Short mmCIF file of C-alpha atoms in Angstrom, two decimals:
data_model
loop_
_atom_site.label_atom_id
_atom_site.label_comp_id
_atom_site.label_asym_id
_atom_site.label_seq_id
_atom_site.Cartn_x
_atom_site.Cartn_y
_atom_site.Cartn_z
CA UNK A 6 72.77 83.47 89.58
CA UNK A 7 70.51 83.38 92.60
CA UNK A 8 73.60 84.14 94.58
CA UNK A 9 76.13 86.84 93.18
CA UNK A 10 79.75 86.37 92.82
CA UNK A 11 81.58 89.64 92.96
CA UNK A 12 85.12 90.87 92.60
CA UNK A 13 86.58 94.18 93.85
CA UNK A 14 90.20 95.08 93.24
CA UNK A 15 93.12 97.55 93.22
CA UNK A 16 95.88 96.15 91.07
CA UNK A 17 99.27 97.34 89.53
CA UNK A 18 97.06 98.04 86.20
CA UNK A 19 95.79 101.16 87.44
CA UNK A 20 97.82 101.90 90.48
CA UNK A 21 101.46 102.45 91.32
CA UNK A 22 102.95 100.48 94.29
CA UNK A 23 103.02 103.45 96.81
CA UNK A 24 99.28 103.71 95.97
CA UNK A 25 98.66 100.04 96.26
CA UNK A 26 100.11 100.16 99.58
CA UNK A 27 97.44 102.18 101.16
CA UNK A 28 94.66 99.71 100.33
CA UNK A 29 96.58 96.70 101.96
CA UNK A 30 94.70 94.88 104.69
CA UNK A 31 97.06 94.26 107.56
CA UNK A 32 94.80 92.05 109.82
CA UNK A 33 92.96 89.41 107.58
CA UNK A 34 90.99 87.83 110.34
CA UNK A 35 89.40 91.10 111.49
CA UNK A 36 89.09 92.17 107.88
CA UNK A 37 87.01 89.15 106.96
CA UNK A 38 84.75 89.71 110.15
CA UNK A 39 84.09 93.54 109.06
CA UNK A 40 83.27 92.54 105.52
CA UNK A 41 80.80 89.94 106.50
CA UNK A 42 79.23 92.03 109.21
CA UNK A 43 79.03 95.41 107.33
CA UNK A 44 79.44 94.95 103.60
CA UNK A 45 76.55 92.61 102.91
CA UNK A 46 78.68 90.10 101.86
CA UNK A 47 78.28 86.51 103.50
CA UNK A 48 81.34 85.00 102.03
CA UNK A 49 84.53 86.55 101.05
CA UNK A 50 88.11 85.71 100.00
CA UNK A 51 90.88 88.44 100.06
CA UNK A 52 94.01 87.89 97.81
CA UNK A 53 96.86 90.23 98.48
CA UNK A 54 100.23 90.53 96.67
CA UNK A 55 102.84 93.30 95.89
CA UNK A 56 100.72 93.78 92.70
CA UNK A 57 97.28 93.54 93.75
CA UNK A 58 94.69 93.52 96.65
CA UNK A 59 91.45 91.73 95.37
CA UNK A 60 88.32 90.84 97.31
CA UNK A 61 86.08 88.08 96.16
CA UNK A 62 82.61 87.94 97.74
CA UNK A 63 79.18 86.08 97.49
CA UNK A 64 75.98 87.56 98.48
CA UNK A 65 72.25 87.47 97.41
CA UNK A 66 72.07 91.23 97.58
CA UNK A 67 74.99 93.57 98.17
CA UNK A 68 75.80 97.26 97.88
CA UNK A 69 79.38 98.19 96.27
CA UNK A 70 79.43 101.42 98.39
CA UNK A 71 79.14 99.40 101.35
CA UNK A 72 82.04 97.32 100.22
CA UNK A 73 84.01 100.35 99.67
CA UNK A 74 83.10 102.01 102.96
CA UNK A 75 84.16 98.84 104.82
CA UNK A 76 87.32 98.53 102.98
CA UNK A 77 88.05 102.38 103.79
CA UNK A 78 87.24 101.73 107.33
CA UNK A 79 89.50 98.75 107.55
CA UNK A 80 92.62 100.45 106.00
CA UNK A 81 92.00 103.96 107.35
CA UNK A 82 91.76 105.66 103.59
CA UNK A 83 89.19 108.02 102.31
CA UNK A 84 86.45 106.39 100.22
CA UNK A 85 87.10 108.75 97.37
CA UNK A 86 90.22 106.94 96.71
CA UNK A 87 88.34 103.92 95.44
CA UNK A 88 86.78 105.92 92.59
CA UNK A 89 90.08 106.24 90.82
CA UNK A 90 91.64 103.01 91.84
CA UNK A 91 89.34 100.27 92.32
CA UNK A 92 88.06 98.05 89.47
CA UNK A 93 84.68 96.17 90.13
CA UNK A 94 83.10 93.12 88.30
CA UNK A 95 80.39 90.62 88.94
CA UNK A 96 79.35 87.02 88.25
CA UNK A 97 80.50 85.89 84.81
CA UNK A 98 83.15 88.76 84.42
CA UNK A 99 84.34 87.73 88.10
CA UNK A 100 84.64 84.11 87.06
CA UNK A 101 86.67 85.13 84.14
CA UNK A 102 88.80 87.23 85.86
CA UNK A 103 89.56 84.68 88.60
CA UNK A 104 90.62 82.02 85.74
CA UNK A 105 93.07 84.79 84.24
CA UNK A 106 94.64 85.03 87.61
CA UNK A 107 95.14 81.26 88.30
CA UNK A 108 96.45 80.84 84.75
CA UNK A 109 98.90 83.66 84.86
CA UNK A 110 97.21 85.77 82.17
CA UNK A 111 96.67 88.76 84.61
CA UNK A 112 100.18 88.87 86.01
CA UNK A 113 102.63 91.73 85.34
CA UNK A 114 104.93 88.88 84.22
CA UNK A 115 103.02 86.78 81.66
CA UNK A 116 102.37 83.09 82.95
CA UNK A 117 104.39 83.67 86.25
CA UNK A 118 103.57 81.05 88.71
CA UNK A 119 103.83 82.70 92.15
CA UNK A 120 100.28 84.09 91.93
CA UNK A 121 98.90 80.57 91.77
CA UNK A 122 100.38 79.68 95.08
CA UNK A 123 99.24 83.00 96.68
CA UNK A 124 95.72 82.25 95.67
CA UNK A 125 95.93 78.87 97.20
CA UNK A 126 97.02 80.58 100.36
CA UNK A 127 94.13 82.94 100.24
CA UNK A 128 91.53 80.41 100.15
CA UNK A 129 92.86 78.28 102.72
CA UNK A 130 93.34 81.33 105.09
CA UNK A 131 89.62 82.23 104.26
CA UNK A 132 88.54 78.45 105.03
CA UNK A 133 90.31 78.47 108.31
CA UNK A 134 88.55 81.63 109.53
CA UNK A 135 85.09 80.51 108.08
CA UNK A 136 84.98 83.50 105.80
CA UNK A 137 84.45 81.53 102.76
CA UNK A 138 81.60 78.92 102.33
CA UNK A 139 80.41 76.48 99.95
CA UNK A 140 80.12 78.89 97.02
CA UNK A 141 83.53 80.46 97.18
CA UNK A 142 85.40 77.32 98.31
CA UNK A 143 83.92 75.31 95.28
CA UNK A 144 84.69 78.41 93.11
CA UNK A 145 88.36 78.74 93.97
CA UNK A 146 88.98 74.77 94.13
CA UNK A 147 87.62 74.55 90.60
CA UNK A 148 89.60 77.77 89.29
CA UNK A 149 92.82 76.33 90.74
CA UNK A 150 92.45 73.07 89.01
CA UNK A 151 91.52 74.86 85.79
CA UNK A 152 94.37 77.31 86.00
CA UNK A 153 96.92 74.60 86.81
CA UNK A 154 95.63 72.33 83.76
CA UNK A 155 95.65 75.64 81.67
CA UNK A 156 99.35 76.19 82.72
CA UNK A 157 100.42 72.59 81.96
CA UNK A 158 98.65 72.22 78.66
CA UNK A 159 99.61 75.40 77.12
CA UNK A 160 103.03 76.02 78.42
CA UNK A 161 102.30 79.82 79.32
CA UNK A 162 104.74 79.71 81.99
CA UNK A 163 107.72 78.35 80.04
CA UNK A 164 110.67 80.54 78.84
CA UNK A 165 109.58 83.82 79.73
CA UNK A 166 111.37 86.83 81.41
CA UNK A 167 110.44 90.52 82.29
CA UNK A 168 112.23 93.74 81.54
CA UNK A 169 113.25 93.84 85.33
CA UNK A 170 114.57 90.37 85.40
CA UNK A 171 116.50 90.79 82.08
CA UNK A 172 118.04 93.99 83.48
CA UNK A 173 119.25 92.26 86.42
CA UNK A 174 120.63 89.35 84.59
CA UNK A 175 122.58 91.78 82.17
CA UNK A 176 124.04 93.16 85.37
CA UNK A 177 124.95 89.91 86.69
CA UNK A 178 126.58 89.17 83.28
CA UNK A 179 128.56 92.44 83.20
CA UNK A 180 129.60 92.98 86.92
CA UNK A 181 131.99 90.39 88.70
CA UNK A 182 130.56 89.48 92.21
CA UNK A 183 127.69 91.53 92.12
CA UNK A 184 126.52 90.59 95.66
CA UNK A 185 129.54 92.44 96.81
CA UNK A 186 128.53 95.76 94.93
CA UNK A 187 126.51 98.75 95.69
CA UNK A 188 123.21 98.67 93.74
CA UNK A 189 120.69 101.57 93.22
CA UNK A 190 117.30 101.47 91.93
CA UNK A 191 115.56 104.73 90.97
CA UNK A 192 111.85 104.89 90.73
CA UNK A 193 109.12 103.04 92.35
CA UNK A 194 106.73 102.07 89.49
CA UNK A 195 105.82 98.83 87.65
CA UNK A 196 109.20 98.40 86.31
CA UNK A 197 111.04 99.14 89.32
CA UNK A 198 108.75 96.49 90.98
CA UNK A 199 110.13 93.78 88.43
CA UNK A 200 113.52 94.86 89.05
CA UNK A 201 113.18 94.81 92.88
CA UNK A 202 111.52 91.39 92.66
CA UNK A 203 114.34 90.01 90.68
CA UNK A 204 117.06 91.33 93.15
CA UNK A 205 115.13 90.06 96.10
CA UNK A 206 114.59 86.66 94.62
CA UNK A 207 118.52 86.45 93.66
CA UNK A 208 119.42 87.73 97.31
CA UNK A 209 120.86 91.20 96.33
CA UNK A 210 120.71 94.02 98.79
CA UNK A 211 119.99 97.52 97.02
CA UNK A 212 118.94 101.03 97.97
CA UNK A 213 115.69 102.44 96.67
CA UNK A 214 115.04 106.17 96.07
CA UNK A 215 112.23 108.37 94.47
CA UNK A 216 111.18 111.86 94.43
CA UNK A 217 109.71 111.53 98.06
CA UNK A 218 111.24 109.55 100.87
CA UNK A 219 107.59 108.37 102.05
CA UNK A 220 107.17 106.82 98.51
CA UNK A 221 110.53 105.00 98.85
CA UNK A 222 109.89 103.80 102.21
CA UNK A 223 106.32 102.25 101.34
CA UNK A 224 107.93 100.63 98.21
CA UNK A 225 110.65 98.95 100.34
CA UNK A 226 108.23 97.70 103.06
CA UNK A 227 106.50 95.66 100.28
CA UNK A 228 109.53 95.00 97.84
CA UNK A 229 112.50 95.14 100.17
CA UNK A 230 115.50 97.42 99.68
CA UNK A 231 116.81 100.31 101.67
CA UNK A 232 114.99 103.72 101.13
CA UNK A 233 117.55 106.63 100.46
CA UNK A 234 116.96 110.32 100.15
CA UNK A 235 116.69 111.58 96.56
CA UNK A 236 118.92 114.58 97.21
CA UNK A 237 121.64 112.23 98.73
CA UNK A 238 121.63 110.07 95.63
CA UNK A 239 121.84 112.93 93.05
CA UNK A 240 124.96 114.07 94.91
CA UNK A 241 126.42 110.54 95.62
CA UNK A 242 126.22 108.33 92.27
CA UNK A 243 129.85 107.57 92.89
CA UNK A 244 128.73 105.40 95.90
CA UNK A 245 127.19 102.74 93.42
CA UNK A 246 128.50 100.14 91.15
CA UNK A 247 125.14 99.31 89.44
CA UNK A 248 122.30 101.99 88.78
CA UNK A 249 118.86 100.86 87.63
CA UNK A 250 116.63 104.00 86.34
CA UNK A 251 112.99 103.23 86.09
CA UNK A 252 110.96 106.56 86.39
CA UNK A 253 108.51 108.77 84.51
CA UNK A 254 110.38 112.05 84.80
CA UNK A 255 110.17 114.20 81.71
CA UNK A 256 113.85 115.31 82.09
CA UNK A 257 117.32 113.62 82.48
CA UNK A 258 117.88 112.59 86.18
CA UNK A 259 121.27 110.97 85.37
CA UNK A 260 123.12 113.94 83.58
CA UNK A 261 126.31 113.82 81.97
CA UNK A 262 127.66 116.40 84.39
CA UNK A 263 126.51 114.45 87.55
CA UNK A 264 128.12 111.08 86.20
CA UNK A 265 131.46 113.07 85.33
CA UNK A 266 131.64 114.47 88.65
CA UNK A 267 130.75 111.05 90.17
CA UNK A 268 133.56 109.45 88.06
CA UNK A 269 136.05 111.78 89.75
CA UNK A 270 135.81 110.04 92.89
CA UNK A 271 135.09 106.63 91.71
CA UNK A 272 137.68 103.79 91.74
CA UNK A 273 135.88 101.23 89.47
CA UNK A 274 133.19 101.69 86.68
CA UNK A 275 129.38 102.12 86.90
CA UNK A 276 126.85 100.21 84.82
CA UNK A 277 123.72 102.13 84.26
CA UNK A 278 120.44 100.50 83.14
CA UNK A 279 117.89 103.06 81.76
CA UNK A 280 114.67 101.29 82.00
CA UNK A 281 112.57 104.64 81.61
CA UNK A 282 110.22 105.66 78.89
CA UNK A 283 111.01 108.40 77.92
CA UNK A 284 114.63 107.83 78.85
CA UNK A 285 115.84 109.78 81.89
CA UNK A 286 119.57 109.03 81.47
CA UNK A 287 121.63 111.46 79.17
CA UNK A 288 122.99 109.13 76.52
CA UNK A 289 126.44 111.22 76.60
CA UNK A 290 127.21 109.28 79.81
CA UNK A 291 128.20 106.30 77.63
CA UNK A 292 131.21 108.36 76.48
CA UNK A 293 132.51 108.77 79.85
CA UNK A 294 135.25 106.17 80.74
CA UNK A 295 134.39 103.39 83.16
CA UNK A 296 130.59 103.95 82.39
CA UNK A 297 128.37 101.08 80.62
CA UNK A 298 125.00 102.33 79.60
CA UNK A 299 122.07 100.21 78.38
CA UNK A 300 118.67 101.74 77.50
CA UNK A 301 115.28 100.31 77.57
CA UNK A 302 115.02 99.66 73.77
CA UNK A 303 118.07 97.41 74.12
CA UNK A 304 116.84 95.47 76.69
CA UNK A 305 113.36 95.14 75.67
CA UNK A 306 114.43 93.75 72.33
CA UNK A 307 116.17 90.99 74.34
CA UNK A 308 112.79 90.42 76.23
CA UNK A 309 110.60 90.48 73.13
CA UNK A 310 112.74 87.47 71.63
CA UNK A 311 112.34 85.76 75.14
CA UNK A 312 108.51 86.55 75.41
CA UNK A 313 107.34 85.72 71.76
CA UNK A 314 106.93 82.18 72.55
CA UNK A 315 104.58 83.22 75.52
CA UNK A 316 102.71 85.88 73.58
CA UNK A 317 101.93 83.34 70.98
CA UNK A 318 100.06 81.12 73.60
CA UNK A 319 98.02 83.92 74.97
CA UNK A 320 95.21 83.43 72.42
CA UNK A 321 95.23 79.76 73.10
CA UNK A 322 94.84 80.49 76.91
CA UNK A 323 92.07 83.01 76.32
CA UNK A 324 90.11 80.49 74.13
CA UNK A 325 90.34 77.80 76.79
CA UNK A 326 89.47 80.41 79.60
CA UNK A 327 86.37 81.32 77.49
CA UNK A 328 85.13 77.71 77.19
CA UNK A 329 85.92 77.12 80.83
CA UNK A 330 84.18 80.01 82.43
CA UNK A 331 80.69 78.68 80.92
CA UNK A 332 81.29 75.50 82.58
CA UNK A 333 82.36 77.02 85.85
CA UNK A 334 79.42 79.46 85.75
CA UNK A 335 77.17 76.63 85.28
CA UNK A 336 78.68 74.77 88.46
CA UNK A 337 78.23 77.87 90.46
CA UNK A 338 74.58 78.28 89.44
CA UNK A 339 73.99 74.79 90.17
CA UNK A 340 74.93 75.38 93.86
CA UNK A 341 71.84 77.36 94.05
CA UNK A 342 69.77 74.47 93.97
CA UNK A 343 71.70 72.27 96.17
CA UNK A 344 69.99 73.34 99.71
CA UNK A 345 66.65 72.64 98.16
CA UNK A 346 67.83 69.30 96.80
CA UNK A 347 69.47 68.38 99.96
CA UNK A 348 66.26 69.13 101.85
CA UNK A 349 64.10 67.11 99.53
CA UNK A 350 66.30 64.06 99.87
CA UNK A 351 66.69 64.42 103.55
CA UNK A 352 62.66 64.64 104.12
CA UNK A 353 62.03 61.89 101.57
CA UNK A 354 64.81 59.64 103.38
CA UNK A 355 63.13 60.23 106.71
CA UNK A 356 59.97 59.32 105.32
CA UNK A 357 61.34 56.10 103.82
CA UNK A 358 62.90 54.97 106.77
CA UNK A 359 59.67 55.67 109.00
CA UNK A 360 57.57 53.71 106.40
CA UNK A 361 60.20 50.93 106.22
CA UNK A 362 60.11 50.64 110.12
CA UNK A 363 56.40 50.27 110.13
CA UNK A 364 56.36 47.70 107.31
CA UNK A 365 58.97 45.69 109.24
CA UNK A 366 56.58 45.74 112.39
CA UNK A 367 53.61 44.71 110.43
CA UNK A 368 55.66 41.77 108.81
CA UNK A 369 57.43 40.86 112.16
CA UNK A 370 60.24 40.16 109.90
CA UNK A 371 63.32 38.95 111.88
CA UNK A 372 65.41 37.68 108.87
CA UNK A 373 68.37 40.01 108.43
CA UNK A 374 68.85 39.11 104.87
CA UNK A 375 65.37 39.78 103.92
CA UNK A 376 65.35 43.02 105.77
CA UNK A 377 68.23 44.16 103.88
CA UNK A 378 66.54 43.25 100.61
CA UNK A 379 63.43 44.95 101.63
CA UNK A 380 65.33 48.37 102.84
CA UNK A 381 67.38 48.27 99.42
CA UNK A 382 64.19 48.04 97.52
CA UNK A 383 62.72 51.04 99.42
CA UNK A 384 65.79 52.93 98.72
CA UNK A 385 65.91 52.03 94.96
CA UNK A 386 62.28 53.04 94.44
CA UNK A 387 62.67 56.37 96.21
CA UNK A 388 65.73 57.01 94.19
CA UNK A 389 64.24 56.17 90.83
CA UNK A 390 61.10 58.42 91.70
CA UNK A 391 63.20 61.49 92.81
CA UNK A 392 66.40 61.43 90.77
CA UNK A 393 64.85 62.75 87.50
CA UNK A 394 62.93 65.78 89.03
CA UNK A 395 66.11 66.67 91.23
CA UNK A 396 68.27 66.50 88.23
CA UNK A 397 65.93 68.83 86.36
CA UNK A 398 65.91 71.18 89.33
CA UNK A 399 69.70 71.19 89.20
CA UNK A 400 69.56 71.67 85.26
CA UNK A 401 67.24 74.68 85.58
CA UNK A 402 69.46 76.08 88.21
CA UNK A 403 72.59 75.62 85.83
CA UNK A 404 70.44 77.46 83.05
CA UNK A 405 69.61 80.32 85.22
CA UNK A 406 65.85 79.59 85.55
CA UNK A 407 65.08 81.06 89.25
CA UNK A 408 61.31 80.77 88.51
CA UNK A 409 61.61 76.81 88.10
CA UNK A 410 63.41 76.78 91.54
CA UNK A 411 61.05 79.01 93.14
CA UNK A 412 58.18 76.78 91.86
CA UNK A 413 59.97 73.52 93.20
CA UNK A 414 60.48 75.25 96.43
CA UNK A 415 56.77 75.65 96.86
CA UNK A 416 55.82 72.37 95.55
CA UNK A 417 58.28 70.51 97.83
CA UNK A 418 57.24 73.16 100.81
CA UNK A 419 61.16 74.16 101.06
CA UNK A 420 61.62 76.62 104.04
CA UNK A 421 64.87 78.86 103.03
CA UNK A 422 64.98 80.43 106.12
CA UNK A 423 65.67 77.26 108.23
CA UNK A 424 68.72 76.39 105.81
CA UNK A 425 72.17 77.22 106.61
CA UNK A 426 73.85 78.52 103.51
#
């Protein structure tokens, strides 16, 4: 492409929620201004969800280091943080990634629909602030249409459920009036995010704890919940009716001794759902009266049955995306030729109008019907002469032949610097 499309992103695939939070851009309008001013991008769109912060940009020339530096300045984090957490792709790979986003193939929960609405909101916001232009507006409009069509034809979003939402569903099935109960979530990673999203969606209040209070607070700012000190939780399991455990600790956090002690001060029972891998709940707690324990293997088995239908469709969706990305790439390349084509048509129309008016004066023609016929004739002649070379220029642009565009620019005396992109 004459113009490059880039995508720089920090997502749940490489970074846990408490790290993602650091890359979040608080003031979008100011950020757009900074990126366009300092990063070398002349168009940009920012997508932010609880699972990702992504920047799509357009520029003829750009510098990824300038993009990192600008992003670091906006968020106040060190540039080195991008080395471990940021992924970067350009052109065809960037288009491919955007289609995966709009079709739900890159989501934490395969096929989930929320991301499509978030992308629509992102391009609307970029348009309103004039951060995006012809290239990214066209790209996002087409990607949203393609993603919607893929979802509708493939059924990728039908009948799926995550480990987190399945765990919450099981809690609902086993605990009467769950909304009146005390719920605890231990952990702030990927699975905890899914649990928190599911609890939030169903309107439950819940406490969140992690090894550090700061991490819990950052998680709760994004995902909801009330942050609780880790030490308080370890000594106060009796305060809770449902405990979701989703950590990567290499030892038992919920021990037989702690739960035995907790049940001495507990009137009702406790349901514990261990979503950790490896397990962080001692299986012996299942033998304690009033305790119902479910582990990740049991829950994952239920999810697997539920997800098989979606997973069978992934290959189909990937094949559709591979076909569509080539068409999308051609459309984006064609945009490179449009300023030249538009300029040529404008200049030729000016010449046609000028010569048309001269001819009318020479003919001294007053009959409106005849004047209309002559004008339509001149337009038809111009169109028939110009259409073929202009379409060939567009095709050359689609096929990635900048030399043809360069030659056409010389032939038609096209001045790029006078054109607003």
